[in-house]
PDB file of C-alpha atoms in Angstrom:
ATOM      1  CA  MET M 682      80.608 147.187 101.774  1.00 47.00           C
ATOM      2  CA  ASN M 683      81.838 144.992 105.550  1.00 46.00           C
ATOM      3  CA  ASP M 684      84.474 146.398 107.786  1.00 48.00           C
ATOM      4  CA  MET M 685      84.769 142.785 108.715  1.00 43.00           C
ATOM      5  CA  THR M 686      88.383 141.215 107.778  1.00 45.00           C
ATOM      6  CA  ALA M 687      89.502 137.565 107.899  1.00 44.00           C
ATOM      7  CA  PRO M 688      92.040 137.356 111.110  1.00 44.00           C
ATOM      8  CA  ALA M 689      95.718 136.535 110.993  1.00 45.00           C
ATOM      9  CA  LEU M 690      96.189 132.769 111.093  1.00 43.00           C
ATOM     10  CA  ALA M 691      98.946 132.187 113.442  1.00 46.00           C
ATOM     11  CA  ILE M 692     102.706 131.260 111.932  1.00 41.00           C
ATOM     12  CA  ASP M 693     104.832 128.940 114.621  1.00 46.00           C
ATOM     13  CA  THR M 694     108.118 129.800 113.766  1.00 44.00           C
ATOM     14  CA  THR M 695     109.441 127.955 116.304  1.00 45.00           C
ATOM     15  CA  ALA M 696     108.155 124.431 114.702  1.00 42.00           C
ATOM     16  CA  THR M 697     110.787 122.533 112.974  1.00 44.00           C
ATOM     17  CA  ALA M 698     110.213 121.305 109.397  1.00 41.00           C
ATOM     18  CA  ILE M 699     109.032 117.318 108.988  1.00 37.00           C
ATOM     19  CA  ASP M 700     111.061 115.640 106.437  1.00 42.00           C
ATOM     20  CA  PRO M 701     108.493 113.563 104.004  1.00 37.00           C
ATOM     21  CA  GLN M 702     110.721 111.231 103.796  1.00 38.00           C
ATOM     22  CA  GLN M 703     110.991 110.561 107.770  1.00 41.00           C
ATOM     23  CA  LYS M 704     110.599 106.430 108.778  1.00 40.00           C
ATOM     24  CA  PHE M 705     109.650 104.235 111.799  1.00 46.00           C
ATOM     25  CA  CYS M 706     112.389 102.613 111.782  1.00 47.00           C
ATOM     26  CA  ALA M 707     115.367 104.597 112.608  1.00 49.00           C
ATOM     27  CA  ASP M 708     116.791 106.905 113.184  1.00 52.00           C
ATOM     28  CA  ASP M 709     118.982 106.530 110.664  1.00 55.00           C
ATOM     29  CA  TRP M 710     117.101 105.050 108.180  1.00 56.00           C
ATOM     30  CA  ASP M 711     118.040 106.167 104.495  1.00 66.00           C
ATOM     31  CA  ALA M 712     115.240 106.301 103.285  1.00 62.00           C
ATOM     32  CA  SER M 713     116.801 106.366  99.576  1.00 69.00           C
ATOM     33  CA  ARG M 714     117.275 102.744 100.169  1.00 76.00           C
ATOM     34  CA  PHE M 715     114.058 102.187 100.606  1.00 84.00           C
ATOM     35  CA  ASP M 716     110.958 104.067  98.263  1.00 88.00           C
ATOM     36  CA  VAL M 717     110.330 103.580  94.667  1.00 91.00           C
ATOM     37  CA  GLN M 718     113.190 105.563  92.485  1.00 91.00           C
ATOM     38  CA  HIS M 719     115.014 102.799  94.207  1.00 90.00           C
ATOM     39  CA  TRP M 720     113.326 100.762  93.503  1.00 91.00           C
ATOM     40  CA  LEU M 721     113.353 101.652  89.658  1.00 92.00           C
ATOM     41  CA  GLY M 722     116.932 101.851  89.717  1.00 91.00           C
ATOM     42  CA  ARG M 723     117.424  98.390  91.483  1.00 88.00           C
ATOM     43  CA  ALA M 724     114.704  96.399  89.648  1.00 89.00           C
ATOM     44  CA  ALA M 725     113.571  98.012  86.682  1.00 88.00           C
ATOM     45  CA  TRP M 726     116.266  99.290  85.219  1.00 89.00           C
ATOM     46  CA  ARG M 727     119.020  97.197  85.957  1.00 88.00           C
ATOM     47  CA  THR M 728     117.695  93.302  87.068  1.00 89.00           C
ATOM     48  CA  LEU M 729     115.158  93.378  84.092  1.00 93.00           C
ATOM     49  CA  LYS M 730     116.859  95.214  81.795  1.00 92.00           C
ATOM     50  CA  ASP M 731     115.844  93.762  77.785  1.00 94.00           C
ATOM     51  CA  THR M 732     114.482  90.834  79.013  1.00 95.00           C
ATOM     52  CA  ASN M 733     110.921  89.574  79.023  1.00 96.00           C
ATOM     53  CA  TYR M 734     109.886  87.909  81.170  1.00 95.00           C
ATOM     54  CA  GLY M 735     112.030  87.650  83.312  1.00 96.00           C
ATOM     55  CA  ILE M 736     114.225  86.302  80.116  1.00 97.00           C
ATOM     56  CA  SER M 737     116.965  88.002  78.402  1.00 96.00           C
ATOM     57  CA  PRO M 738     117.641  87.167  74.556  1.00 94.00           C
ATOM     58  CA  GLY M 739     120.254  84.084  73.910  1.00 89.00           C
ATOM     59  CA  VAL M 740     120.398  83.178  77.739  1.00 93.00           C
ATOM     60  CA  GLY M 741     120.777  79.395  76.784  1.00 91.00           C
ATOM     61  CA  VAL M 742     119.557  76.662  75.314  1.00 94.00           C
ATOM     62  CA  THR M 743     116.533  74.593  77.648  1.00 97.00           C
ATOM     63  CA  HIS M 744     118.435  70.884  77.293  1.00 97.00           C
ATOM     64  CA  ARG M 745     115.982  68.278  75.676  1.00 97.00           C
ATOM     65  CA  ALA M 746     115.253  65.734  78.940  1.00 97.00           C
ATOM     66  CA  VAL M 747     113.045  69.578  79.874  1.00 97.00           C
ATOM     67  CA  HIS M 748     111.085  68.581  77.061  1.00 96.00           C
ATOM     68  CA  GLU M 749     111.261  65.054  76.494  1.00 97.00           C
ATOM     69  CA  ASP M 750     111.677  63.097  79.875  1.00 97.00           C
ATOM     70  CA  LYS M 751     108.812  62.434  81.282  1.00 96.00           C
ATOM     71  CA  LEU M 752     110.906  62.148  84.755  1.00 96.00           C
ATOM     72  CA  VAL M 753     113.117  65.425  84.445  1.00 97.00           C
ATOM     73  CA  ASN M 754     109.839  67.046  83.221  1.00 97.00           C
ATOM     74  CA  GLN M 755     107.540  66.542  85.942  1.00 95.00           C
ATOM     75  CA  ILE M 756     110.820  67.822  88.993  1.00 95.00           C
ATOM     76  CA  TYR M 757     110.210  70.581  86.429  1.00 97.00           C
ATOM     77  CA  LYS M 758     107.246  71.365  86.666  1.00 97.00           C
ATOM     78  CA  LEU M 759     106.323  70.433  90.921  1.00 95.00           C
ATOM     79  CA  ASP M 760     109.739  73.124  91.113  1.00 95.00           C
ATOM     80  CA  ILE M 761     108.461  75.696  90.174  1.00 97.00           C
ATOM     81  CA  ALA M 762     104.508  74.824  91.365  1.00 97.00           C
ATOM     82  CA  THR M 763     106.316  75.281  94.498  1.00 95.00           C
ATOM     83  CA  PHE M 764     107.443  78.052  94.793  1.00 96.00           C
ATOM     84  CA  LEU M 765     104.639  79.469  92.680  1.00 97.00           C
ATOM     85  CA  THR M 766     102.822  78.525  96.135  1.00 97.00           C
ATOM     86  CA  ALA M 767     105.155  80.901  98.519  1.00 96.00           C
ATOM     87  CA  GLU M 768     104.625  84.016  95.482  1.00 97.00           C
ATOM     88  CA  ARG M 769     100.958  83.685  95.986  1.00 97.00           C
ATOM     89  CA  ILE M 770     101.210  83.908  99.466  1.00 97.00           C
ATOM     90  CA  SER M 771     103.355  87.433  99.577  1.00 97.00           C
ATOM     91  CA  TYR M 772     101.959  89.076  96.691  1.00 98.00           C
ATOM     92  CA  THR M 773      98.654  88.678  98.545  1.00 98.00           C
ATOM     93  CA  GLY M 774     100.126  88.496 102.102  1.00 98.00           C
ATOM     94  CA  ILE M 775     101.850  92.855 101.676  1.00 98.00           C
ATOM     95  CA  ALA M 776      98.924  93.966  99.511  1.00 97.00           C
ATOM     96  CA  LYS M 777      97.153  93.288 102.808  1.00 97.00           C
ATOM     97  CA  LEU M 778      99.514  94.806 105.497  1.00 96.00           C
ATOM     98  CA  MET M 779      99.994  97.806 103.455  1.00 95.00           C
ATOM     99  CA  GLN M 780      97.242  99.026 105.395  1.00 93.00           C
ATOM    100  CA  HIS M 781      98.852  97.862 108.981  1.00 94.00           C
ATOM    101  CA  ALA M 782     102.119  99.570 107.946  1.00 92.00           C
ATOM    102  CA  PRO M 783     103.650 102.282 110.335  1.00 87.00           C
ATOM    103  CA  ASP M 784     104.025 105.464 108.304  1.00 87.00           C
ATOM    104  CA  GLU M 785     103.432 106.224 104.831  1.00 87.00           C
ATOM    105  CA  ALA M 786     107.160 105.287 103.737  1.00 87.00           C
ATOM    106  CA  SER M 787     107.157 102.473 104.824  1.00 90.00           C
ATOM    107  CA  GLN M 788     104.083 101.516 102.749  1.00 93.00           C
ATOM    108  CA  ILE M 789     106.074 102.929  99.536  1.00 93.00           C
ATOM    109  CA  PHE M 790     108.117 100.255  99.513  1.00 94.00           C
ATOM    110  CA  LEU M 791     105.373  97.427 100.452  1.00 96.00           C
ATOM    111  CA  ALA M 792     103.587  99.089  97.388  1.00 96.00           C
ATOM    112  CA  THR M 793     107.381  98.158  95.487  1.00 96.00           C
ATOM    113  CA  GLN M 794     107.151  94.716  96.968  1.00 97.00           C
ATOM    114  CA  VAL M 795     103.927  93.537  96.167  1.00 98.00           C
ATOM    115  CA  VAL M 796     105.252  94.522  92.410  1.00 97.00           C
ATOM    116  CA  ASP M 797     108.143  92.082  92.984  1.00 97.00           C
ATOM    117  CA  GLU M 798     106.733  89.224  94.883  1.00 97.00           C
ATOM    118  CA  SER M 799     103.942  89.296  91.762  1.00 98.00           C
ATOM    119  CA  ARG M 800     105.806  89.637  88.668  1.00 97.00           C
ATOM    120  CA  HIS M 801     108.341  86.842  90.585  1.00 98.00           C
ATOM    121  CA  TYR M 802     104.511  85.193  90.011  1.00 98.00           C
ATOM    122  CA  GLU M 803     103.680  86.123  87.075  1.00 98.00           C
ATOM    123  CA  VAL M 804     107.048  84.998  85.275  1.00 98.00           C
ATOM    124  CA  PHE M 805     107.133  81.479  86.903  1.00 98.00           C
ATOM    125  CA  CYS M 806     103.068  81.379  85.033  1.00 98.00           C
ATOM    126  CA  GLN M 807     104.565  82.062  81.778  1.00 98.00           C
ATOM    127  CA  ARG M 808     107.439  79.379  82.363  1.00 98.00           C
ATOM    128  CA  LEU M 809     104.642  76.689  82.937  1.00 98.00           C
ATOM    129  CA  ALA M 810     102.547  78.184  80.051  1.00 97.00           C
ATOM    130  CA  GLN M 811     104.867  77.659  77.977  1.00 96.00           C
ATOM    131  CA  PHE M 812     105.779  74.412  78.641  1.00 96.00           C
ATOM    132  CA  GLY M 813     101.624  73.799  78.033  1.00 96.00           C
ATOM    133  CA  VAL M 814     100.543  73.783  81.125  1.00 97.00           C
ATOM    134  CA  SER M 815      97.313  76.031  81.835  1.00 97.00           C
ATOM    135  CA  PRO M 816      95.594  77.775  84.596  1.00 96.00           C
ATOM    136  CA  GLU M 817      94.226  75.163  86.013  1.00 97.00           C
ATOM    137  CA  GLN M 818      97.388  72.626  85.503  1.00 97.00           C
ATOM    138  CA  ARG M 819      99.202  75.041  87.113  1.00 97.00           C
ATOM    139  CA  ASP M 820      96.693  75.479  90.236  1.00 97.00           C
ATOM    140  CA  GLN M 821      96.203  71.512  90.513  1.00 97.00           C
ATOM    141  CA  LEU M 822     100.067  71.503  90.597  1.00 97.00           C
ATOM    142  CA  MET M 823     100.394  73.926  93.677  1.00 97.00           C
ATOM    143  CA  GLU M 824      98.034  72.487  95.544  1.00 96.00           C
ATOM    144  CA  ASP M 825      99.461  69.038  94.960  1.00 93.00           C
ATOM    145  CA  MET M 826     102.503  70.602  96.479  1.00 93.00           C
ATOM    146  CA  THR M 827     101.280  72.273  99.234  1.00 94.00           C
ATOM    147  CA  THR M 828     101.709  69.341 102.086  1.00 93.00           C
ATOM    148  CA  LYS M 829      99.899  69.790 104.781  1.00 95.00           C
ATOM    149  CA  GLU M 830     103.053  70.780 106.538  1.00 95.00           C
ATOM    150  CA  LEU M 831     103.996  73.166 104.202  1.00 95.00           C
ATOM    151  CA  ARG M 832     100.127  74.168 104.547  1.00 97.00           C
ATOM    152  CA  ALA M 833     100.748  74.743 108.266  1.00 97.00           C
ATOM    153  CA  PHE M 834     103.819  77.161 107.326  1.00 96.00           C
ATOM    154  CA  TYR M 835     101.722  79.184 104.889  1.00 97.00           C
ATOM    155  CA  ASP M 836      98.866  79.393 107.448  1.00 98.00           C
ATOM    156  CA  LEU M 837     100.796  81.290 110.161  1.00 97.00           C
ATOM    157  CA  ILE M 838     101.960  83.348 107.907  1.00 97.00           C
ATOM    158  CA  CYS M 839      98.594  84.089 106.987  1.00 97.00           C
ATOM    159  CA  GLU M 840      97.925  84.182 110.677  1.00 97.00           C
ATOM    160  CA  GLN M 841     100.111  87.505 111.604  1.00 95.00           C
ATOM    161  CA  VAL M 842      98.153  89.424 108.680  1.00 96.00           C
ATOM    162  CA  ASP M 843      94.669  88.663 109.368  1.00 96.00           C
ATOM    163  CA  LYS M 844      95.274  90.203 112.785  1.00 94.00           C
ATOM    164  CA  GLY M 845      96.597  92.871 111.494  1.00 93.00           C
ATOM    165  CA  ASP M 846     100.078  92.550 113.293  1.00 91.00           C
ATOM    166  CA  PHE M 847     102.448  94.484 111.107  1.00 92.00           C
ATOM    167  CA  ALA M 848     105.539  93.749 113.423  1.00 90.00           C
ATOM    168  CA  ALA M 849     104.834  89.643 113.677  1.00 92.00           C
ATOM    169  CA  ALA M 850     103.216  90.258 109.502  1.00 95.00           C
ATOM    170  CA  MET M 851     106.991  91.563 108.283  1.00 94.00           C
ATOM    171  CA  MET M 852     108.661  89.027 110.907  1.00 93.00           C
ATOM    172  CA  ALA M 853     107.013  85.783 108.720  1.00 95.00           C
ATOM    173  CA  HIS M 854     107.388  86.860 105.018  1.00 96.00           C
ATOM    174  CA  ASN M 855     110.499  89.061 105.181  1.00 95.00           C
ATOM    175  CA  ILE M 856     112.641  87.500 107.642  1.00 93.00           C
ATOM    176  CA  VAL M 857     110.988  84.258 107.775  1.00 93.00           C
ATOM    177  CA  LEU M 858     110.011  83.507 103.857  1.00 93.00           C
ATOM    178  CA  GLU M 859     111.405  86.041 102.160  1.00 92.00           C
ATOM    179  CA  GLY M 860     115.060  84.886 104.571  1.00 88.00           C
ATOM    180  CA  MET M 861     114.289  81.056 103.237  1.00 87.00           C
ATOM    181  CA  ALA M 862     115.150  82.137 100.233  1.00 83.00           C
ATOM    182  CA  TYR M 863     118.669  82.630 100.433  1.00 82.00           C
ATOM    183  CA  PRO M 864     119.522  78.968 100.279  1.00 89.00           C
ATOM    184  CA  ILE M 865     116.796  77.469  98.076  1.00 91.00           C
ATOM    185  CA  TYR M 866     117.106  79.374  95.134  1.00 91.00           C
ATOM    186  CA  ARG M 867     120.778  79.392  95.666  1.00 92.00           C
ATOM    187  CA  TYR M 868     120.190  75.924  95.824  1.00 93.00           C
ATOM    188  CA  GLU M 869     117.099  76.153  93.295  1.00 94.00           C
ATOM    189  CA  SER M 870     118.786  78.673  91.132  1.00 95.00           C
ATOM    190  CA  ALA M 871     122.570  75.931  90.105  1.00 95.00           C
ATOM    191  CA  TYR M 872     120.722  72.851  90.027  1.00 95.00           C
ATOM    192  CA  TRP M 873     118.784  74.137  87.208  1.00 96.00           C
ATOM    193  CA  SER M 874     121.748  75.843  85.549  1.00 97.00           C
ATOM    194  CA  VAL M 875     122.263  73.422  82.933  1.00 97.00           C
ATOM    195  CA  PHE M 876     118.595  71.288  82.758  1.00 97.00           C
ATOM    196  CA  ASP M 877     116.954  75.104  82.005  1.00 98.00           C
ATOM    197  CA  PRO M 878     119.407  78.344  82.064  1.00 97.00           C
ATOM    198  CA  SER M 879     116.463  80.287  82.045  1.00 97.00           C
ATOM    199  CA  LEU M 880     114.833  79.550  84.325  1.00 98.00           C
ATOM    200  CA  THR M 881     117.874  79.489  86.502  1.00 97.00           C
ATOM    201  CA  GLN M 882     118.077  83.551  85.063  1.00 97.00           C
ATOM    202  CA  LEU M 883     114.222  84.313  86.386  1.00 97.00           C
ATOM    203  CA  ILE M 884     115.413  81.913  90.156  1.00 97.00           C
ATOM    204  CA  ARG M 885     118.096  84.528  90.181  1.00 95.00           C
ATOM    205  CA  GLY M 886     115.973  87.567  89.318  1.00 95.00           C
ATOM    206  CA  ALA M 887     113.673  86.399  92.610  1.00 95.00           C
ATOM    207  CA  PHE M 888     116.927  85.785  94.495  1.00 93.00           C
ATOM    208  CA  ALA M 889     117.804  89.703  94.432  1.00 93.00           C
ATOM    209  CA  ASP M 890     114.231  91.294  94.851  1.00 94.00           C
ATOM    210  CA  GLU M 891     114.480  89.108  97.809  1.00 93.00           C
ATOM    211  CA  VAL M 892     117.578  90.050  99.280  1.00 91.00           C
ATOM    212  CA  HIS M 893     116.437  93.742  99.510  1.00 92.00           C
ATOM    213  CA  HIS M 894     113.301  92.710 101.025  1.00 94.00           C
ATOM    214  CA  VAL M 895     114.919  91.475 103.903  1.00 94.00           C
ATOM    215  CA  ARG M 896     117.036  94.439 104.426  1.00 91.00           C
ATOM    216  CA  PHE M 897     113.640  96.060 104.779  1.00 91.00           C
ATOM    217  CA  GLY M 898     112.306  93.821 107.474  1.00 92.00           C
ATOM    218  CA  GLU M 899     115.262  93.470 109.176  1.00 91.00           C
ATOM    219  CA  ALA M 900     115.512  97.122 109.995  1.00 88.00           C
ATOM    220  CA  ILE M 901     112.009  96.840 110.658  1.00 86.00           C
ATOM    221  CA  ILE M 902     111.275  94.239 113.554  1.00 87.00           C
ATOM    222  CA  SER M 903     115.627  95.927 115.127  1.00 86.00           C
ATOM    223  CA  ARG M 904     113.709  98.778 115.587  1.00 82.00           C
ATOM    224  CA  TYR M 905     110.464  97.064 117.296  1.00 81.00           C
ATOM    225  CA  THR M 906     113.087  94.990 119.457  1.00 82.00           C
ATOM    226  CA  ARG M 907     115.089  97.780 120.221  1.00 79.00           C
ATOM    227  CA  LEU M 908     111.453  98.981 121.811  1.00 74.00           C
ATOM    228  CA  GLY M 909     111.714  96.816 124.537  1.00 69.00           C
ATOM    229  CA  ASP M 910     108.051  96.294 124.867  1.00 69.00           C
ATOM    230  CA  GLU M 911     105.340  92.720 124.407  1.00 79.00           C
ATOM    231  CA  SER M 912     105.906  92.634 120.995  1.00 76.00           C
ATOM    232  CA  ARG M 913     109.312  91.614 121.269  1.00 81.00           C
ATOM    233  CA  ASN M 914     108.647  88.575 123.376  1.00 84.00           C
ATOM    234  CA  ARG M 915     105.681  87.559 121.493  1.00 85.00           C
ATOM    235  CA  MET M 916     108.392  87.441 118.196  1.00 86.00           C
ATOM    236  CA  ILE M 917     110.514  84.973 119.724  1.00 87.00           C
ATOM    237  CA  LYS M 918     107.857  83.015 120.502  1.00 90.00           C
ATOM    238  CA  LEU M 919     106.810  83.157 116.728  1.00 92.00           C
ATOM    239  CA  ALA M 920     109.883  82.662 115.439  1.00 89.00           C
ATOM    240  CA  HIS M 921     110.411  79.289 117.559  1.00 90.00           C
ATOM    241  CA  GLU M 922     107.133  78.247 115.548  1.00 94.00           C
ATOM    242  CA  PHE M 923     108.364  78.631 111.822  1.00 93.00           C
ATOM    243  CA  HIS M 924     111.480  77.398 112.953  1.00 89.00           C
ATOM    244  CA  GLN M 925     109.925  74.000 114.159  1.00 92.00           C
ATOM    245  CA  LEU M 926     107.163  73.601 111.308  1.00 93.00           C
ATOM    246  CA  MET M 927     110.382  74.894 108.738  1.00 90.00           C
ATOM    247  CA  THR M 928     111.740  71.221 109.512  1.00 90.00           C
ATOM    248  CA  ALA M 929     108.418  69.363 109.770  1.00 92.00           C
ATOM    249  CA  VAL M 930     108.463  71.294 105.822  1.00 92.00           C
ATOM    250  CA  PHE M 931     111.609  69.802 104.303  1.00 87.00           C
ATOM    251  CA  GLU M 932     111.323  66.232 106.566  1.00 88.00           C
ATOM    252  CA  SER M 933     107.700  65.894 104.309  1.00 89.00           C
ATOM    253  CA  SER M 934     109.486  67.789 101.562  1.00 86.00           C
ATOM    254  CA  ILE M 935     112.288  64.663 101.733  1.00 84.00           C
ATOM    255  CA  ALA M 936     109.331  62.022 102.414  1.00 81.00           C
ATOM    256  CA  HIS M 937     107.816  62.174  99.406  1.00 82.00           C
ATOM    257  CA  TYR M 938     110.022  63.920  96.540  1.00 86.00           C
ATOM    258  CA  ILE M 939     113.524  62.760  97.439  1.00 88.00           C
ATOM    259  CA  HIS M 940     113.242  60.184  95.519  1.00 89.00           C
ATOM    260  CA  LEU M 941     112.485  61.641  92.117  1.00 90.00           C
ATOM    261  CA  TYR M 942     115.245  64.135  91.940  1.00 90.00           C
ATOM    262  CA  GLN M 943     117.646  60.980  92.906  1.00 91.00           C
ATOM    263  CA  LEU M 944     116.650  59.096  89.924  1.00 93.00           C
ATOM    264  CA  VAL M 945     116.876  62.587  87.767  1.00 94.00           C
ATOM    265  CA  THR M 946     120.602  63.096  88.477  1.00 93.00           C
ATOM    266  CA  ASP M 947     121.948  59.902  88.846  1.00 94.00           C
ATOM    267  CA  GLN M 948     120.443  59.706  85.171  1.00 96.00           C
ATOM    268  CA  TYR M 949     121.894  63.093  84.158  1.00 97.00           C
ATOM    269  CA  MET M 950     125.325  62.726  86.006  1.00 97.00           C
ATOM    270  CA  ASP M 951     127.520  63.103  82.893  1.00 96.00           C
ATOM    271  CA  GLU M 952     125.539  66.274  82.453  1.00 95.00           C
ATOM    272  CA  VAL M 953     124.669  67.634  85.846  1.00 96.00           C
ATOM    273  CA  GLY M 954     127.872  65.618  88.230  1.00 96.00           C
ATOM    274  CA  ASP M 955     130.255  69.426  88.150  1.00 97.00           C
ATOM    275  CA  ILE M 956     128.047  71.611  89.267  1.00 96.00           C
ATOM    276  CA  GLU M 957     128.816  72.872  92.237  1.00 96.00           C
ATOM    277  CA  ILE M 958     126.230  72.574  93.672  1.00 94.00           C
ATOM    278  CA  PHE M 959     127.256  73.745  97.374  1.00 94.00           C
ATOM    279  CA  GLN M 960     130.221  75.596  98.274  1.00 92.00           C
ATOM    280  CA  GLY M 961     133.370  73.683  97.334  1.00 95.00           C
ATOM    281  CA  ARG M 962     130.525  70.467  96.589  1.00 96.00           C
ATOM    282  CA  LYS M 963     129.701  69.162  93.122  1.00 96.00           C
ATOM    283  CA  MET M 964     127.153  67.616  92.510  1.00 95.00           C
ATOM    284  CA  ARG M 965     128.199  64.004  91.747  1.00 95.00           C
ATOM    285  CA  ASP M 966     129.900  64.078  95.226  1.00 96.00           C
ATOM    286  CA  VAL M 967     126.117  64.695  97.634  1.00 95.00           C
ATOM    287  CA  SER M 968     123.264  62.103  97.383  1.00 93.00           C
ATOM    288  CA  GLU M 969     119.703  63.916  97.257  1.00 90.00           C
ATOM    289  CA  LYS M 970     119.132  63.069 100.382  1.00 90.00           C
ATOM    290  CA  ASP M 971     122.434  64.545 101.600  1.00 93.00           C
ATOM    291  CA  GLN M 972     121.930  68.098  99.676  1.00 92.00           C
ATOM    292  CA  ALA M 973     118.453  68.162 100.862  1.00 90.00           C
ATOM    293  CA  TYR M 974     119.997  68.306 104.380  1.00 91.00           C
ATOM    294  CA  ILE M 975     122.444  70.456 103.617  1.00 93.00           C
ATOM    295  CA  LEU M 976     120.066  73.036 102.790  1.00 91.00           C
ATOM    296  CA  MET M 977     117.573  72.624 105.997  1.00 90.00           C
ATOM    297  CA  GLU M 978     120.927  73.042 107.884  1.00 92.00           C
ATOM    298  CA  GLN M 979     121.868  76.336 106.131  1.00 91.00           C
ATOM    299  CA  ILE M 980     118.154  77.473 106.436  1.00 90.00           C
ATOM    300  CA  GLN M 981     118.473  77.299 109.992  1.00 89.00           C
ATOM    301  CA  GLN M 982     121.806  78.333 110.346  1.00 91.00           C
ATOM    302  CA  GLU M 983     121.071  82.016 108.769  1.00 89.00           C
ATOM    303  CA  HIS M 984     118.253  82.304 110.398  1.00 89.00           C
ATOM    304  CA  ALA M 985     119.385  81.821 113.450  1.00 90.00           C
ATOM    305  CA  THR M 986     121.739  84.479 112.285  1.00 90.00           C
ATOM    306  CA  ARG M 987     119.153  86.546 111.278  1.00 91.00           C
ATOM    307  CA  MET M 988     117.197  86.466 114.334  1.00 90.00           C
ATOM    308  CA  GLN M 989     120.626  87.545 116.270  1.00 89.00           C
ATOM    309  CA  ARG M 990     121.216  90.213 113.802  1.00 89.00           C
ATOM    310  CA  ILE M 991     117.491  91.919 114.793  1.00 88.00           C
ATOM    311  CA  GLY M 992     117.766  91.243 118.255  1.00 85.00           C
ATOM    312  CA  LEU M 993     116.215  88.226 119.341  1.00 82.00           C
TER     313      LEU M 993
END
């Protein structure tokens, strides 16, 4: 029999236990705000409770014009197609970004964000399908709505992910792109509230998710800006580029599509005129062109406020 015994393993009794939820972002980071359990309580068990593809039973009747009026039907589909272009950029980009996250817990949050963005894409696709739009037609609508200015905006977002620059990619996705959703989704949910309450519910559901994504982005970027290294200068430059592109996107949208929206509003003013399209302002009192410029101003103001809040 062998008298040799294995050496005893040395145990460092002075070592501090590692918190498995420790985050990269900040000392006061609350892990429970961004984990899967929180996501279940926020989305699956609350926002989406009793819904089917994001729509609750008895949410409201779709106005006949959405089905029967060719112009209303056209801009309805174009709007949803525009949402889809952004959601596709989001779920594909965030999925790639997971491998570049600085810690495990951030990866887990990004996994829940991928689910959110994928769900948004799916429910908007489903809504188009309910109006007889095939996948091929949907893809063509998305292509039609992607102006060269919008493509340049999306390309800059994708570039940050492809470079594996986590800070810049978070800035692009969860500060700029998701941040734009704040005023846009507020506006769109009001615009379609009379024509299609179901679409309004889908938009509000997506908006609730985007708010959470932006909070995560702000926490991440605030951490980077406090480091005081080159990443801060890089993000300042990137923020300036995005600001210019956002303006170009809106200018091109106004030039290409605003007249269609004005025709619809004029034709159905009796039904939609009393919608409070902006706080304290009804649809009948603001032209579609002015609405677009107000919306662009709100996006830029909220973007500037967010930049200041995260130290940029």
